[in-house]
């Protein structure tokens, strides 16, 4: 439960809603508010802060936009402290399992599809095979497990060349480690494209969100050493649970 609200300062040039945002952020970072905690109702909290409900809603809307709070409608709804988002760095070709390890979380996978299928046109182009050729399709729901439980964060759908015995392996762990260890096809480079999309009902059900909720689509073609394509993937991430980052640098032109 949120503690005693601060006495908001007037005439400092810092708007009241910004002071409220800072107070709530400090309460979360200090552990006074934990993920899943529910804030008092708007009417009660506004009264305790000595502000209008409009000012309070402005602060809550900003924190919701930044993924700090989750607000749900209805009599049982309200404003709740969100789980902290997981940093996923696309700079290096690091799989989900390693990304979760870096965040001190345990990666888990639930297999939805593991089958040999005719290659759709986009898959065939990416993997450089003829359309309709056999490829392996693996779809998994990826979750992050912490002391507070398990949370689905991504829906992965990957296609691989027709590698012998691939589908007989354990597909709940790192597929990149499997490509490297059994087939000597460790992914070395990748081309990735990001697009915001809307969750369809089946996707929402698997990811524990609502139809129409925003998702981030990452479409990826990964290549082994020598340029052989070894994976074409379309991964859907929950942006309220994952923050995508990319590191960049400047290369000085020759002669500068």
Coordinates of C-alpha atoms in Angstrom, one line a residue:
X1 CA 0.0 0.0 0.0
X2 CA 1.2 3.5 -0.9
X3 CA 2.6 5.4 2.1
X4 CA 1.9 9.0 3.2
X5 CA 1.7 11.3 0.2
X6 CA 4.2 14.2 0.1
X7 CA 3.3 17.8 0.6
X8 CA 3.3 19.1 -2.9
X9 CA 5.3 22.3 -3.4
X10 CA 3.7 25.2 -5.0
X11 CA 5.3 28.0 -7.0
X12 CA 8.5 25.9 -7.7
X13 CA 7.9 25.7 -11.5
X14 CA 7.5 21.9 -11.2
X15 CA 3.9 20.9 -12.1
X16 CA 1.9 19.0 -9.5
X17 CA 1.5 16.0 -11.8
X18 CA 5.3 15.7 -12.3
X19 CA 5.8 15.8 -8.5
X20 CA 3.2 13.0 -8.2
X21 CA 5.0 11.0 -10.8
X22 CA 8.3 11.4 -9.0
X23 CA 6.8 10.4 -5.7
X24 CA 5.3 7.2 -7.1
X25 CA 8.5 6.3 -8.9
X26 CA 10.5 6.7 -5.7
X27 CA 7.9 4.6 -3.8
X28 CA 8.4 1.8 -6.4
X29 CA 12.2 2.0 -6.5
X30 CA 12.4 2.0 -2.7
X31 CA 10.3 -1.2 -2.5
X32 CA 7.5 0.6 -0.7
X33 CA 5.3 -0.3 -3.7
X34 CA 5.8 -3.7 -5.3
X35 CA 4.7 -5.2 -8.6
X36 CA 1.0 -6.1 -8.4
X37 CA 0.2 -3.5 -5.7
X38 CA -3.0 -1.6 -6.2
X39 CA -3.0 2.2 -5.7
X40 CA -5.9 3.8 -3.7
X41 CA -8.9 4.9 -5.8
X42 CA -8.6 8.1 -7.7
X43 CA -11.0 10.0 -5.5
X44 CA -9.2 9.0 -2.3
X45 CA -5.7 9.5 -3.7
X46 CA -6.5 12.9 -5.1
X47 CA -8.0 14.0 -1.8
X48 CA -4.9 12.9 0.1
X49 CA -2.6 14.7 -2.3
X50 CA -4.8 17.8 -2.4
X51 CA -5.1 17.9 -6.1
X52 CA -7.9 17.6 -8.7
X53 CA -8.7 14.2 -10.2
X54 CA -7.7 15.6 -13.5
X55 CA -4.2 16.4 -12.2
X56 CA -3.9 12.9 -10.7
X57 CA -5.1 11.3 -13.9
X58 CA -2.4 13.2 -15.9
X59 CA 0.3 11.7 -13.6
X60 CA -1.2 8.2 -13.8
X61 CA -1.5 8.4 -17.6
X62 CA 2.1 9.3 -18.0
X63 CA 3.2 6.4 -15.7
X64 CA 0.9 4.0 -17.6
X65 CA 2.4 5.2 -21.0
X66 CA 5.9 4.5 -19.6
X67 CA 4.9 1.0 -18.5
X68 CA 5.2 1.8 -14.8
X69 CA 1.5 1.3 -14.0
X70 CA -1.3 -0.8 -15.5
X71 CA -4.8 0.6 -15.3
X72 CA -7.8 -1.5 -15.7
X73 CA -11.5 -0.4 -15.8
X74 CA -14.4 -1.8 -13.8
X75 CA -15.3 -2.1 -10.2
X76 CA -12.4 -4.5 -9.5
X77 CA -10.0 -2.4 -11.6
X78 CA -7.8 0.4 -10.8
X79 CA -4.1 1.4 -11.1
X80 CA -1.6 -1.4 -10.4
X81 CA 2.2 -1.4 -10.2
X82 CA 3.5 -3.2 -13.3
X83 CA 6.2 -5.8 -13.4
X84 CA 9.5 -4.1 -14.5
X85 CA 10.2 -4.5 -18.1
X86 CA 13.0 -6.8 -19.3
X87 CA 15.8 -5.3 -21.3
X88 CA 16.4 -7.2 -24.6
X89 CA 19.5 -6.0 -26.5
X90 CA 19.4 -6.7 -30.2
X91 CA 22.9 -5.4 -30.7
X92 CA 24.4 -8.9 -30.4
X93 CA 22.8 -12.1 -31.8
X94 CA 21.7 -13.3 -28.3
X95 CA 18.8 -15.7 -27.9
X96 CA 15.9 -15.3 -25.5
X97 CA 17.5 -17.8 -23.0
X98 CA 20.6 -15.7 -22.6
X99 CA 18.7 -12.4 -22.5
X100 CA 16.7 -13.7 -19.5
X101 CA 19.8 -14.9 -17.8
X102 CA 21.3 -11.4 -18.1
X103 CA 18.1 -10.1 -16.5
X104 CA 18.5 -12.7 -13.6
X105 CA 15.4 -14.5 -14.8
X106 CA 14.9 -18.1 -15.9
X107 CA 13.7 -18.6 -19.5
X108 CA 10.9 -21.1 -20.1
X109 CA 9.3 -22.4 -23.2
X110 CA 6.0 -24.0 -24.0
X111 CA 5.9 -25.8 -27.4
X112 CA 2.9 -25.0 -29.6
X113 CA 4.1 -26.4 -32.9
X114 CA 7.0 -28.6 -33.9
X115 CA 6.4 -29.9 -37.4
X116 CA 7.8 -30.3 -40.8
X117 CA 5.8 -28.1 -43.2
X118 CA 5.9 -26.9 -46.8
X119 CA 7.8 -23.6 -46.9
X120 CA 5.6 -20.6 -47.4
X121 CA 6.8 -18.1 -50.0
X122 CA 8.4 -15.6 -47.4
X123 CA 10.1 -18.5 -45.6
X124 CA 11.4 -20.0 -48.8
X125 CA 12.9 -16.7 -49.9
X126 CA 14.6 -16.1 -46.5
X127 CA 16.0 -19.7 -46.3
X128 CA 16.8 -19.8 -50.0
X129 CA 14.8 -22.9 -50.7
X130 CA 12.1 -23.6 -53.3
X131 CA 8.6 -22.7 -52.2
X132 CA 6.9 -25.8 -50.8
X133 CA 10.1 -27.4 -49.8
X134 CA 10.1 -29.1 -46.4
X135 CA 11.2 -26.8 -43.5
X136 CA 10.9 -27.2 -39.8
X137 CA 8.4 -24.9 -38.0
X138 CA 8.8 -24.4 -34.2
X139 CA 6.4 -22.1 -32.4
X140 CA 6.8 -21.5 -28.7
X141 CA 5.5 -19.3 -25.9
X142 CA 8.5 -17.9 -24.1
X143 CA 8.1 -16.9 -20.4
X144 CA 10.3 -15.3 -17.8
X145 CA 10.2 -16.9 -14.3
X146 CA 11.2 -15.0 -11.2
X147 CA 10.5 -15.4 -7.5
X148 CA 7.1 -13.8 -8.2
X149 CA 6.1 -16.5 -10.7
X150 CA 6.0 -17.0 -14.5
X151 CA 5.0 -14.3 -17.0
X152 CA 4.6 -14.9 -20.8
X153 CA 6.6 -12.3 -22.7
X154 CA 7.0 -13.5 -26.3
X155 CA 5.4 -15.8 -28.9
X156 CA 8.2 -17.1 -31.2
X157 CA 7.6 -18.7 -34.6
X158 CA 10.8 -19.9 -36.3
X159 CA 11.5 -21.8 -39.5
X160 CA 14.6 -23.8 -40.0
X161 CA 16.1 -25.7 -43.0
X162 CA 15.2 -29.4 -43.2
X163 CA 18.0 -30.5 -40.7
X164 CA 17.9 -34.2 -39.9
X165 CA 16.6 -35.0 -36.4
X166 CA 16.0 -31.4 -35.4
X167 CA 12.4 -32.0 -34.2
X168 CA 13.6 -35.0 -32.1
X169 CA 15.7 -32.8 -29.9
X170 CA 14.7 -30.9 -26.8
X171 CA 13.1 -27.8 -28.2
X172 CA 12.4 -26.1 -24.8
X173 CA 15.9 -24.6 -24.5
X174 CA 18.1 -22.5 -26.7
X175 CA 17.6 -23.4 -30.3
X176 CA 20.7 -21.4 -31.3
X177 CA 22.8 -23.6 -28.9
X178 CA 21.2 -26.6 -30.6
X179 CA 22.1 -25.3 -34.1
X180 CA 25.6 -24.7 -32.9
X181 CA 26.2 -27.9 -31.0
X182 CA 24.6 -30.6 -33.2
X183 CA 24.8 -29.0 -36.7
X184 CA 27.8 -26.6 -36.4
X185 CA 25.5 -23.9 -37.7
X186 CA 25.8 -21.3 -35.0
X187 CA 24.0 -18.1 -36.1
X188 CA 26.6 -15.3 -36.6
X189 CA 24.7 -12.5 -38.1
X190 CA 21.1 -11.5 -38.6
X191 CA 18.9 -9.0 -40.3
X192 CA 16.0 -7.9 -38.0
X193 CA 13.0 -5.7 -38.7
X194 CA 10.7 -4.2 -36.0
X195 CA 7.1 -3.4 -36.5
X196 CA 4.3 -2.5 -34.0
X197 CA 1.3 -4.7 -34.5
X198 CA -2.0 -5.5 -32.8
X199 CA -2.6 -8.8 -30.9
X200 CA -5.1 -11.1 -32.6
X201 CA -7.3 -13.2 -30.3
X202 CA -5.2 -16.4 -30.5
X203 CA -2.0 -14.5 -29.9
X204 CA -3.5 -12.5 -27.1
X205 CA -4.7 -15.8 -25.4
X206 CA -1.2 -17.3 -25.6
X207 CA 0.5 -14.1 -24.3
X208 CA -2.0 -13.4 -21.5
X209 CA -3.1 -10.1 -22.8
X210 CA -6.2 -8.8 -24.5
X211 CA -7.1 -8.8 -28.3
X212 CA -6.1 -5.5 -29.8
X213 CA -3.3 -4.9 -27.3
X214 CA -0.1 -3.6 -28.8
X215 CA 2.7 -6.0 -29.6
X216 CA 6.1 -5.6 -31.1
X217 CA 6.9 -7.9 -34.1
X218 CA 10.5 -8.7 -34.8
X219 CA 11.1 -10.4 -38.1
X220 CA 14.5 -12.0 -38.3
X221 CA 16.7 -13.9 -40.7
X222 CA 19.8 -15.4 -39.1
X223 CA 22.9 -16.6 -40.9
X224 CA 25.6 -19.0 -40.0
X225 CA 29.3 -18.3 -40.9
X226 CA 29.6 -18.1 -44.6
X227 CA 26.2 -16.6 -45.1
X228 CA 24.0 -19.7 -45.0
X229 CA 20.5 -18.8 -43.7
X230 CA 19.6 -21.0 -40.8
X231 CA 16.5 -19.4 -39.3
X232 CA 13.6 -17.2 -40.4
X233 CA 11.5 -16.0 -37.4
X234 CA 8.6 -13.8 -36.6
X235 CA 8.6 -13.1 -32.8
X236 CA 5.9 -11.2 -31.0
X237 CA 6.9 -9.4 -27.8
X238 CA 4.7 -7.8 -25.2
X239 CA 6.0 -4.2 -25.0
X240 CA 4.7 -3.9 -21.4
X241 CA 7.1 -6.6 -20.4
X242 CA 10.0 -6.1 -22.7
X243 CA 12.0 -3.1 -23.7
X244 CA 14.0 -3.5 -27.0
X245 CA 17.3 -1.7 -27.2
X246 CA 20.0 -1.4 -29.9
X247 CA 23.5 0.0 -29.3
X248 CA 25.0 2.0 -32.1
X249 CA 28.3 3.7 -32.8
X250 CA 29.9 6.1 -35.3
X251 CA 32.6 4.9 -37.7
X252 CA 34.9 7.7 -38.7
X253 CA 35.2 7.9 -42.5
X254 CA 38.6 7.2 -43.9
X255 CA 40.9 10.2 -44.0
X256 CA 39.0 12.2 -41.4

